[in-house]
C-alpha positions as a LaTeX table, in Angstrom:
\begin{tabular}{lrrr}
\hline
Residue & $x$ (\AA) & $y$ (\AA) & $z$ (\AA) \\
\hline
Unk1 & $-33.33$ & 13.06 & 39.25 \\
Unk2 & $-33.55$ & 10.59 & 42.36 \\
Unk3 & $-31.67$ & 7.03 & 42.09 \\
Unk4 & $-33.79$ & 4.48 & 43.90 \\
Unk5 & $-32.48$ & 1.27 & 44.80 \\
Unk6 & $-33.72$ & $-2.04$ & 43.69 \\
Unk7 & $-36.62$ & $-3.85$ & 45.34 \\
Unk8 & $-35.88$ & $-6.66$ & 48.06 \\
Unk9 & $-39.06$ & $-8.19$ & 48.10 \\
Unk10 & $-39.86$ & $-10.58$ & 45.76 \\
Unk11 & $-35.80$ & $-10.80$ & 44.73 \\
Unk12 & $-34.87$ & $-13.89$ & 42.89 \\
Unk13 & $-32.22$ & $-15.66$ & 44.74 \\
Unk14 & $-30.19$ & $-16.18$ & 40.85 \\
Unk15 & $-30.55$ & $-12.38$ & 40.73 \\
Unk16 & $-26.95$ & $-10.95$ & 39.88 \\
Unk17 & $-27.67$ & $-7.31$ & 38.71 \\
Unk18 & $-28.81$ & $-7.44$ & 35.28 \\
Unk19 & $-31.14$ & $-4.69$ & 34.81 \\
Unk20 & $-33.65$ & $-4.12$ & 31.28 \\
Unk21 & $-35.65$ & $-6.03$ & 29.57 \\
Unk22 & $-34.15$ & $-9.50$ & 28.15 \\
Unk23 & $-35.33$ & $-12.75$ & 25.85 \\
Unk24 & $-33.41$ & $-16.16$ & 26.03 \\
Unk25 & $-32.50$ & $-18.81$ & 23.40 \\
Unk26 & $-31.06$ & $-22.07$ & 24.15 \\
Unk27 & $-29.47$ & $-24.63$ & 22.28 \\
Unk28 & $-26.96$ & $-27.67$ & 22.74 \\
Unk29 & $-25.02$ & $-29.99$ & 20.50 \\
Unk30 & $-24.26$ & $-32.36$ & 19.87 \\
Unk31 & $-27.82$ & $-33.88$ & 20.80 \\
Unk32 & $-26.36$ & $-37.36$ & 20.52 \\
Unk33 & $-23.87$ & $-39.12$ & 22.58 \\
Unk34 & $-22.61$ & $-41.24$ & 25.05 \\
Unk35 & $-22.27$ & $-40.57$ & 28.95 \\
Unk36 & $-19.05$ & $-38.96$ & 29.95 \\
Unk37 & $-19.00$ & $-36.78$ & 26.08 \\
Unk38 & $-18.77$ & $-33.73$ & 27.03 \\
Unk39 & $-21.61$ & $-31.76$ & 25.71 \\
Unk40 & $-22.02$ & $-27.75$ & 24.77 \\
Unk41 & $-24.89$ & $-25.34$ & 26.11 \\
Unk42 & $-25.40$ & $-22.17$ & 24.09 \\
Unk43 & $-27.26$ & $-19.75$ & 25.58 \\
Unk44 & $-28.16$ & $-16.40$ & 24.46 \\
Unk45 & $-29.52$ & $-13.09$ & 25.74 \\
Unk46 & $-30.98$ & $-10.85$ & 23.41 \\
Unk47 & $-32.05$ & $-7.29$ & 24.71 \\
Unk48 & $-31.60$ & $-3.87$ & 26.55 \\
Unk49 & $-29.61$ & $-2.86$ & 28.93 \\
Unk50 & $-26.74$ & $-3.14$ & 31.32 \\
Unk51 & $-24.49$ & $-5.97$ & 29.44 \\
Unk52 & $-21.84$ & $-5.58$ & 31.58 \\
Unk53 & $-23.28$ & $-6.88$ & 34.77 \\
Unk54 & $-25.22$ & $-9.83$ & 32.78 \\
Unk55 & $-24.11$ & $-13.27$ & 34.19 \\
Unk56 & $-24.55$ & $-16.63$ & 32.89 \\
Unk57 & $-28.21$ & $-18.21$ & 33.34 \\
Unk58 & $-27.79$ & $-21.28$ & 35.85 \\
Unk59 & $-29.39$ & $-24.85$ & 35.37 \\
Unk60 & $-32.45$ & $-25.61$ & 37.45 \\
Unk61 & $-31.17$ & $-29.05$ & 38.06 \\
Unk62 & $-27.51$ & $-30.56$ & 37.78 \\
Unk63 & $-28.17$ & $-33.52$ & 39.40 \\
Unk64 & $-26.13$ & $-35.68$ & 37.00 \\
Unk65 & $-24.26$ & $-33.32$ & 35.21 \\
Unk66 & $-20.73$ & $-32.50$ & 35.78 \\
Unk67 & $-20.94$ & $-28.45$ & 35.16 \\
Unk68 & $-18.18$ & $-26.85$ & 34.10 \\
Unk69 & $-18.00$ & $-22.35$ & 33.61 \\
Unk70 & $-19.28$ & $-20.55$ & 31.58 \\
Unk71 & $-18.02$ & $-17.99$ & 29.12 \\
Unk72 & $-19.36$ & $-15.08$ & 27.60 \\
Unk73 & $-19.06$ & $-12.84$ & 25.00 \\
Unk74 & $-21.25$ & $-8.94$ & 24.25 \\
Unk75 & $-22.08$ & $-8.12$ & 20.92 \\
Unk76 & $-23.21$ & $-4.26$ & 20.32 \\
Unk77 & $-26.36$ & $-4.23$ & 17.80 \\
Unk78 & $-27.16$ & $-0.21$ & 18.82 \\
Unk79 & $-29.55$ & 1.71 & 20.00 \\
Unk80 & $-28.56$ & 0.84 & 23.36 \\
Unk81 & $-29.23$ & $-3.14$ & 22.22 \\
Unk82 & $-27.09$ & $-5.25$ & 22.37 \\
Unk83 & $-26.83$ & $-9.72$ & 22.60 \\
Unk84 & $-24.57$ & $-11.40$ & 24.85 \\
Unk85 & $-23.75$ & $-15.04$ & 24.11 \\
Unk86 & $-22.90$ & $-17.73$ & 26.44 \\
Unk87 & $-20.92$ & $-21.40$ & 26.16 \\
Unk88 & $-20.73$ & $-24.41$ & 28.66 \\
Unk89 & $-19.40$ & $-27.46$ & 28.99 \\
Unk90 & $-21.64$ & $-29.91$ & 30.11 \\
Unk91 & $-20.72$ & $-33.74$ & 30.73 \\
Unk92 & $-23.68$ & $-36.62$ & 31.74 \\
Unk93 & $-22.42$ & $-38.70$ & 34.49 \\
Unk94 & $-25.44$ & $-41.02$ & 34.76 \\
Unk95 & $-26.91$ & $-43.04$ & 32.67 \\
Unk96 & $-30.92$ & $-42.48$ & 32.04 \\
Unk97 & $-30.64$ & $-38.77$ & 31.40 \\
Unk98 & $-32.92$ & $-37.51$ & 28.99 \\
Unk99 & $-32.20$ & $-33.89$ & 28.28 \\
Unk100 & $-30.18$ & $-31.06$ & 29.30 \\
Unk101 & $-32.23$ & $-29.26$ & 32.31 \\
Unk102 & $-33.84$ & $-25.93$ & 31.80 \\
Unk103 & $-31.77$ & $-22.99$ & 32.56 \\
Unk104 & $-32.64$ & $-19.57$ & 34.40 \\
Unk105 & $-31.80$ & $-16.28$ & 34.19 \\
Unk106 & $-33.54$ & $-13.73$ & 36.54 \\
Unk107 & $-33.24$ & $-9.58$ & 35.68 \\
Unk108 & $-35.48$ & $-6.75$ & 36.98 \\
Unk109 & $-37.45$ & $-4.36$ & 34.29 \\
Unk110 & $-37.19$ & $-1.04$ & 35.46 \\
Unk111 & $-40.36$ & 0.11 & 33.15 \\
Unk112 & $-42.62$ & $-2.87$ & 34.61 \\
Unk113 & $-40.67$ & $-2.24$ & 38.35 \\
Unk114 & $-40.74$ & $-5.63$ & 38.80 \\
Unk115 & $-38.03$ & $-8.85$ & 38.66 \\
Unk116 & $-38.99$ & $-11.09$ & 35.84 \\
Unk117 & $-37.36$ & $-14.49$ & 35.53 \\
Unk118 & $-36.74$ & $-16.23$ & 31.84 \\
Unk119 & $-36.81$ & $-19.96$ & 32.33 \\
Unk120 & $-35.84$ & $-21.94$ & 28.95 \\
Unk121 & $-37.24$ & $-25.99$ & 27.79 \\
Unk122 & $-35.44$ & $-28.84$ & 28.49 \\
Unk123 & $-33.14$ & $-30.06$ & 25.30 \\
Unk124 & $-33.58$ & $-33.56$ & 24.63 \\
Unk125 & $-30.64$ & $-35.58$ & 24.11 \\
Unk126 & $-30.10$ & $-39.08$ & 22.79 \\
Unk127 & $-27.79$ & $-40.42$ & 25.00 \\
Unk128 & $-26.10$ & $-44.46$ & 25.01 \\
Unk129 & $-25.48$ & $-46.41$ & 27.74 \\
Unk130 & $-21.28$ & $-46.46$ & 28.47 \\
Unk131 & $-19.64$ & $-49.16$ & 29.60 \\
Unk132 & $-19.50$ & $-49.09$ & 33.69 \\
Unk133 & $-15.79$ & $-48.11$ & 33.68 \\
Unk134 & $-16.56$ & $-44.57$ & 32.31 \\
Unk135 & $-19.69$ & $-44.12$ & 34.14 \\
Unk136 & $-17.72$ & $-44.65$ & 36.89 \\
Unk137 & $-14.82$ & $-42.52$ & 36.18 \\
Unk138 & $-17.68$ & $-40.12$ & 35.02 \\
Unk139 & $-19.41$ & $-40.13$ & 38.08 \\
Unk140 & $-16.27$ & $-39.75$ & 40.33 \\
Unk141 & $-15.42$ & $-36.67$ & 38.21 \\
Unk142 & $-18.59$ & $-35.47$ & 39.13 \\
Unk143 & $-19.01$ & $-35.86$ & 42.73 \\
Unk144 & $-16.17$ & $-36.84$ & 45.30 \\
Unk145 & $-17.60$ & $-37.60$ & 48.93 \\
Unk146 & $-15.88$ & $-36.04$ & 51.60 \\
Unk147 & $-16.15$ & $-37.74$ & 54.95 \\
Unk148 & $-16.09$ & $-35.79$ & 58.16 \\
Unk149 & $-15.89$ & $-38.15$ & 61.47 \\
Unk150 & $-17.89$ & $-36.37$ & 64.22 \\
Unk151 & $-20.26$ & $-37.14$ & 67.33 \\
Unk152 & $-20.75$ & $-39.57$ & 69.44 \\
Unk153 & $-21.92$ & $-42.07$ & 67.05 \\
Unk154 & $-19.07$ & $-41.82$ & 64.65 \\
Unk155 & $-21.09$ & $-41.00$ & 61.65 \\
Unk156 & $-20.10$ & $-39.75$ & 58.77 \\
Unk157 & $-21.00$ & $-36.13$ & 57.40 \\
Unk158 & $-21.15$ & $-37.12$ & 53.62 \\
Unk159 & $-21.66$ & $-34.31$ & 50.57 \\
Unk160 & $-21.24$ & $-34.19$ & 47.45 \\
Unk161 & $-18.44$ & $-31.18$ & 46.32 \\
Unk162 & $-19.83$ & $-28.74$ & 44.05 \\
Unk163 & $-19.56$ & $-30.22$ & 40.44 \\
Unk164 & $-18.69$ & $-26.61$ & 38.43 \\
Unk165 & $-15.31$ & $-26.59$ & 41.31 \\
Unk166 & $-14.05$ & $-30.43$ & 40.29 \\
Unk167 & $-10.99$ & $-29.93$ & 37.76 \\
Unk168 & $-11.48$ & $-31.50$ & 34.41 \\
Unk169 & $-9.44$ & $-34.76$ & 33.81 \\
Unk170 & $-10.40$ & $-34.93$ & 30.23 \\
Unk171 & $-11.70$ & $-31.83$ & 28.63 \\
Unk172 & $-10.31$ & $-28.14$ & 29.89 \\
Unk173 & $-12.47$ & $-25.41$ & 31.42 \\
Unk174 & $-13.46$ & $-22.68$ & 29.23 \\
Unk175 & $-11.80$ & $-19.12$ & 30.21 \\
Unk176 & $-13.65$ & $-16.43$ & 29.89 \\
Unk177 & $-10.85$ & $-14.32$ & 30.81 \\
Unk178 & $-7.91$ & $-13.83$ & 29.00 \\
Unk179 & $-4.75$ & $-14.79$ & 30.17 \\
Unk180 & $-0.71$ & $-13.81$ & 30.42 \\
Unk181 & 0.29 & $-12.98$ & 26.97 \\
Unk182 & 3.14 & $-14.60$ & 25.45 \\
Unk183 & 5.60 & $-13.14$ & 22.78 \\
Unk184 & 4.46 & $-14.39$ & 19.40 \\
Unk185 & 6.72 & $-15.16$ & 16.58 \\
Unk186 & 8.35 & $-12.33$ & 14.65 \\
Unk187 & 6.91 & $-12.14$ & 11.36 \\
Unk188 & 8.72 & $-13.29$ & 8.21 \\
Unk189 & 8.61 & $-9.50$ & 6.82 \\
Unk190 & 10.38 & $-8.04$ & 9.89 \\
Unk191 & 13.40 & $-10.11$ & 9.80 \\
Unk192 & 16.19 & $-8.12$ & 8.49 \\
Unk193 & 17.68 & $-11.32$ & 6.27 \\
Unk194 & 14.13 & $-11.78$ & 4.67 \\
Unk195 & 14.26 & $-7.82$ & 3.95 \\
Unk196 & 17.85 & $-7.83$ & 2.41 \\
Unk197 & 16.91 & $-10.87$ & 0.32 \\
Unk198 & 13.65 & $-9.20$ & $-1.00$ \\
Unk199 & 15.89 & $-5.74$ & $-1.76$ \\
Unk200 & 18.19 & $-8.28$ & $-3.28$ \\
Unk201 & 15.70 & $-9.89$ & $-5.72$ \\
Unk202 & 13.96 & $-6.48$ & $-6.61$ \\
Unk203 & 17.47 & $-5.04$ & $-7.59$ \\
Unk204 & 17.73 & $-7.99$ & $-9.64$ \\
Unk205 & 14.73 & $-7.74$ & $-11.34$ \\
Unk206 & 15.36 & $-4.10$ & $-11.89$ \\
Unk207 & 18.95 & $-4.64$ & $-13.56$ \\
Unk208 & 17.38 & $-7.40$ & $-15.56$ \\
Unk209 & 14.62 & $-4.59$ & $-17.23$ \\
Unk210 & 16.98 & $-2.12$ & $-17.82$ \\
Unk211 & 18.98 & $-4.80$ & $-19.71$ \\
Unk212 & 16.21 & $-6.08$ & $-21.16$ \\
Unk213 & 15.01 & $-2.91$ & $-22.62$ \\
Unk214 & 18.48 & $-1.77$ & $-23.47$ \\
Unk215 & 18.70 & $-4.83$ & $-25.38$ \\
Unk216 & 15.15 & $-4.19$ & $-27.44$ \\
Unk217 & 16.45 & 0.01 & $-28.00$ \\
Unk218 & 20.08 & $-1.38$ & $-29.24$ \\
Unk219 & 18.07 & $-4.18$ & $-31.11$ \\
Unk220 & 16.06 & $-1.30$ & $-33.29$ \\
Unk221 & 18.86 & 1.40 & $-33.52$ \\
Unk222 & 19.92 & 1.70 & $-37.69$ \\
Unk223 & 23.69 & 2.71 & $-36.82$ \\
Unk224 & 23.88 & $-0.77$ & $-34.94$ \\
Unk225 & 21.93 & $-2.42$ & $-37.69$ \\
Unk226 & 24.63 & $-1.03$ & $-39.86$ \\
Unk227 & 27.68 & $-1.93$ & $-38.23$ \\
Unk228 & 26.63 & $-5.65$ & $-38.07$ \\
Unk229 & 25.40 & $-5.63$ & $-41.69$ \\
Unk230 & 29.25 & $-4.17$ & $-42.18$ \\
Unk231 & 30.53 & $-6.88$ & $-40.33$ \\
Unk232 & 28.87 & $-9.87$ & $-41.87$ \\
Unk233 & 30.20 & $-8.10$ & $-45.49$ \\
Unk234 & 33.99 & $-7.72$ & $-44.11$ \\
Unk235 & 33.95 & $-11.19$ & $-42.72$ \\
Unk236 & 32.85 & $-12.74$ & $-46.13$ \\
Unk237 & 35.24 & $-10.09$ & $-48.22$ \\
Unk238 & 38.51 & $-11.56$ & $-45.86$ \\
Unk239 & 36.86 & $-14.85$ & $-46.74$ \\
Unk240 & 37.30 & $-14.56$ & $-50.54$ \\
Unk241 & 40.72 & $-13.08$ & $-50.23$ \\
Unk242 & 42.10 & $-16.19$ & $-48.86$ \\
Unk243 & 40.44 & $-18.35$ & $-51.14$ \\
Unk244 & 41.58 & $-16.10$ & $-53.92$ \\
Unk245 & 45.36 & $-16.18$ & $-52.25$ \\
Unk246 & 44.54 & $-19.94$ & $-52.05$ \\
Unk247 & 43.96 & $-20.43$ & $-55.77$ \\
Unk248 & 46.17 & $-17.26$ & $-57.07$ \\
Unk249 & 43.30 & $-15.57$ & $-58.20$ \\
Unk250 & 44.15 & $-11.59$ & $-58.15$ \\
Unk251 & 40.65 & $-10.49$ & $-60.23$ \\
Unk252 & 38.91 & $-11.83$ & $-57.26$ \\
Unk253 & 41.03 & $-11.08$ & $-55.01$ \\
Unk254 & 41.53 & $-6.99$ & $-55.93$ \\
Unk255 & 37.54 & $-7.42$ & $-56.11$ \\
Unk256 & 37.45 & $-8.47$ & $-52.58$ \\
Unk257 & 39.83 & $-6.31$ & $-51.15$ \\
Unk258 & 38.23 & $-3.36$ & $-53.22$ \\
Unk259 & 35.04 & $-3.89$ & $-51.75$ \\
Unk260 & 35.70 & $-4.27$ & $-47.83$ \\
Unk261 & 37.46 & $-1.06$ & $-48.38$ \\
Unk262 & 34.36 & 0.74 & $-49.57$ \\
Unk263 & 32.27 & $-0.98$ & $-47.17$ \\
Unk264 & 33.95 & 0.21 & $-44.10$ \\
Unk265 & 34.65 & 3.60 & $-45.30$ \\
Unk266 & 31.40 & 3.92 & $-46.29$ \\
Unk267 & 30.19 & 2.98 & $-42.95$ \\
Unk268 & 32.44 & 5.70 & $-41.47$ \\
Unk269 & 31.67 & 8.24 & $-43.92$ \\
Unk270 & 27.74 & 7.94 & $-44.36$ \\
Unk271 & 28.33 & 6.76 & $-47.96$ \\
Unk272 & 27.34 & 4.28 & $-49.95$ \\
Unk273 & 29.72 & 1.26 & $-50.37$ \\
Unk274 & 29.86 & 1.97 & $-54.42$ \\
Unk275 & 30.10 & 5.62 & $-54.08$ \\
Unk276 & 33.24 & 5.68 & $-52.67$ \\
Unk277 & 36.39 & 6.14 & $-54.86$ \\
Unk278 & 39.60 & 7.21 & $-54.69$ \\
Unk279 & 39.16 & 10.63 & $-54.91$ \\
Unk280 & 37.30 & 9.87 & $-51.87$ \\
Unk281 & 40.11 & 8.62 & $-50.00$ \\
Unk282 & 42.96 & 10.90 & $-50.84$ \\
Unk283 & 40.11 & 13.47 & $-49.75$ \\
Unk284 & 39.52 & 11.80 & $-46.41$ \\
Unk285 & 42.45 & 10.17 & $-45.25$ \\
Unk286 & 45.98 & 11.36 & $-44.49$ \\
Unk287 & 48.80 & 10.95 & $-47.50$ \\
Unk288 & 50.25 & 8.53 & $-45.14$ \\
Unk289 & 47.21 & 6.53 & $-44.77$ \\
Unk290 & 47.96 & 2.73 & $-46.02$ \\
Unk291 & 44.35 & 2.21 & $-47.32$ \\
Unk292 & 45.14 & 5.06 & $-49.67$ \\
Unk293 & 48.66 & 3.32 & $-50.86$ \\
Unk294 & 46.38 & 0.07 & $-50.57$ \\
Unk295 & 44.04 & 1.30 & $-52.88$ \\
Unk296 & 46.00 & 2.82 & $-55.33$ \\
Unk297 & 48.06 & $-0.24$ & $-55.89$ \\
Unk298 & 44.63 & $-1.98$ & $-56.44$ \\
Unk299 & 43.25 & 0.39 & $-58.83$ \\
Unk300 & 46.90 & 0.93 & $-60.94$ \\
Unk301 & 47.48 & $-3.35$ & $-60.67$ \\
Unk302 & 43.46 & $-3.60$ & $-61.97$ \\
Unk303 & 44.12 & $-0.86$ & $-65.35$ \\
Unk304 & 47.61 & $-1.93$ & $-65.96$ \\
Unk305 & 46.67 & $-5.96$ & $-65.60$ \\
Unk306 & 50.17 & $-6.09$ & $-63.27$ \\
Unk307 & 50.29 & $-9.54$ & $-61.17$ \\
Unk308 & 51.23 & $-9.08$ & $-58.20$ \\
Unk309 & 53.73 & $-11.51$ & $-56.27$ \\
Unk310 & 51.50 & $-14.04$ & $-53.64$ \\
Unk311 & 53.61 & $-12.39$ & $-50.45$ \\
Unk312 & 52.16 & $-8.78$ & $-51.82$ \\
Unk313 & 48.78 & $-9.94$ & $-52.02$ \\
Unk314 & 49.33 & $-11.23$ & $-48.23$ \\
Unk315 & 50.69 & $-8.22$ & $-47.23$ \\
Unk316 & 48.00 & $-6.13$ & $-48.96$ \\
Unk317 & 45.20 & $-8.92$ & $-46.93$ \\
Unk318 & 46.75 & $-8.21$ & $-43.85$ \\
Unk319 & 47.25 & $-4.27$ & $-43.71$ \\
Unk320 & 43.68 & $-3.73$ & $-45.13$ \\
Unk321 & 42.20 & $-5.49$ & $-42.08$ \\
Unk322 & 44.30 & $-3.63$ & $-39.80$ \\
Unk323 & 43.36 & $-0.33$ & $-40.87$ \\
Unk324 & 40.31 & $-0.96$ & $-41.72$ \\
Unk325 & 39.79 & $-1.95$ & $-38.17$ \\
Unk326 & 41.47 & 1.32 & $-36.79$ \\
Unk327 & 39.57 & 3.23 & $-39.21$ \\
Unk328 & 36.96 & 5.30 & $-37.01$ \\
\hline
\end{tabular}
C-alpha cells in the first residue's frame, strides 16, 4: 500500500484538510431584525470521512458583518458516516444588508482525485434600519482603523482589523473548547446530615409499622378480647357494690360481689363465669386465700339471710378487689 500526498495544483486556498466526500446545509435565525442583533449561522456537514480535521466553512463576503468563531460539534451516524454541525455568531453593522453571504467549504474526494468546493445560497434577512447611535457603535465594533504615520508625505496606512479578532462588547464568543473545570456543588444525597436525617425518618417509619401491626395482632387476639370484656364486667360489678353499700342493699350487693368473683376466676381458670362455685375455689386456691373466706361468707350470709354490718360489707368490697387483682 503506497500513501500519496495530496495534489497542489488546483488547491483551494480555504482548503484545511478535510478529506471524503461532503454535502452542506445552511440556515440562520432569526431572519428578522435590527442592525447590531446579533444573528446565528447554522451550518452543517453531512458525509464521509475524516471529521476530525473538518473546519468551519468561511463566508465569501463579510464586508459588513462583525464575525465572530465558530463552534462545532461531530455526531457518529456509522458506517464510517458521520455529520458535524456548526454555530456562529453573526452581527450586521450596516444598514442595507440583505442576506447573510454564502459560505464555503472546500474538501478533496479521494475516489474523484480531485478538490471539490460546496458553496451554499445567500439567506435573506429582513433587517430595520437602527437608530445612528448603534450603527455606529455597531460599526466601530466591527472595524477599528489603525493609523500608521510613514513616508515622506505623512500619510496614513489605514486598515480595517480583522472583524472575527475584535472582542465582543455585547454578546460573548462561542467556545468551542471547553474550559477549566470548576468544583460543582455536592449533591444533597452525599451530605452526611441529609443521610442521617433520611436513616432517621426510615427508622421512624419502621418503628411506626411494627407498632402499627402489633396494634392490629393485639387488636384480634381472643385472650386480650377477654381480659377487656373482664374488665368492663369488674368495673360495673365494683360499681353496684357501692351503690348497694350506698342504699344498704346486701341482695345486690352479695350479687355483685358474687359475680366479679366468678368473672375473674373464670378468666384465670378458662371457665365460664357461672360455672364456677365454691367447690371450685377451695379446689384452686390456698385455705388461706381471702376470696375463699370472701366467698364463703357470701354464700353462708345468702342461705342463712344474715345482714351483715355496713363496715363488713366495706371490708368484703375492698379485699375482693385486691385479690382479685393479684389473682393470676
Amino acid at each position: 500500500m503506497s500513501v500519496l500526498d495530496l495534489p497542489t495544483e488546483n488547491r483551494p486556498a480555504d482548503f484545511s484538510g478535510a478529506i471524503g466526500t461532503f454535502s452542506l446545509a445552511v440556515a440562520t435565525s432569526p431572519l428578522d431584525g435590527k442592525v447590531g442583533d446579533p444573528i446565528t449561522l447554522k451550518m452543517q456537514l453531512n458525509g464521509s470521512g475524516n471529521f476530525s480535521l473538518v473546519k468551519a466553512p468561511i463566508l465569501t463576503e463579510n464586508k459588513g458583518w462583525k464575525v465572530y468563531p465558530a463552534s462545532g460539534t461531530v455526531k457518529e451516524l456509522g458506517s464510517g458516516k458521520g455529520e458535524k454541525t456548526f454555530e456562529q455568531a453573526l452581527i450586521p453593522t450596516e444598514q442595507g444588508l440583505t442576506a447573510v453571504p454564502p459560505v464555503r467549504f472546500s474538501y478533496f474526494d479521494p475516489k474523484a482525485e480531485k478538490y471539490v468546493t460546496l458553496i451554499s445560497d445567500p439567506v435573506s434577512l429582513n433587517l430595520q434600519a437602527a437608530d445612528e447611535q448603534t450603527v455606529s457603535q455597531a460599526g466601530t465594533r466591527a472595524a477599528t482603523p489603525a493609523a500608521q504615520t510613514g513616508g515622506q508625505g505623512g500619510k496614513q496606512d489605514v486598515s480595517p482589523k480583522n472583524p472575527a479578532s475584535q472582542p465582543a462588547r455585547h454578546l460573548a464568543p462561542l467556545k468551542p473548547e471547553l474550559g477549566e473545570l470548576a468544583p460543582t456543588i455536592q449533591p444533597l444525597y452525599q451530605k452526611l446530615w441529609f443521610q442521617l436525617l433520611m436513616a432517621g425518618a426510615l427508622l421512624c417509619l419502621l418503628t411506626a409499622l411494627v407498632l402499627y401491626f402489633r396494634q392490629r395482632r393485639l387488636a384480634r387476639d381472643p385472650s386480650i378480647l377477654r381480659r377487656k370484656e373482664v374488665a368492663g364486667r369488674l368495673a360495673e360489678h365494683y360499681e353496684g357494690m357501692r351503690k348497694a353499700l350506698a342504699v344498704q342493699d346486701q341482695e345486690v350487693f352479695h350479687l355483685h360481689c358474687r359475680a366479679a368473683i366468678q368473672e375473674r376466676t373464670g378468666e384465670v381458670w378458662g371457665l365460664a363465669p357461672e360455672a364456677v362455685t365454691l367447690a371450685d375455689l377451695e379446689q384452686r386456691l390456698p385455705d388461706e386465700s381471702l376470696l375463699r373466706t370472701v366467698f364463703t361468707r357470701l354464700e353462708q350470709s345468702g342461705y342463712a339471710g344474715e345482714q351483715l354490718a355496713q363496715a363488713d360489707l366495706e371490708e368484703i368490697l375492698q379485699t375482693t378487689r385486691n385479690e382479685l387483682d393479684k389473682l393470676a
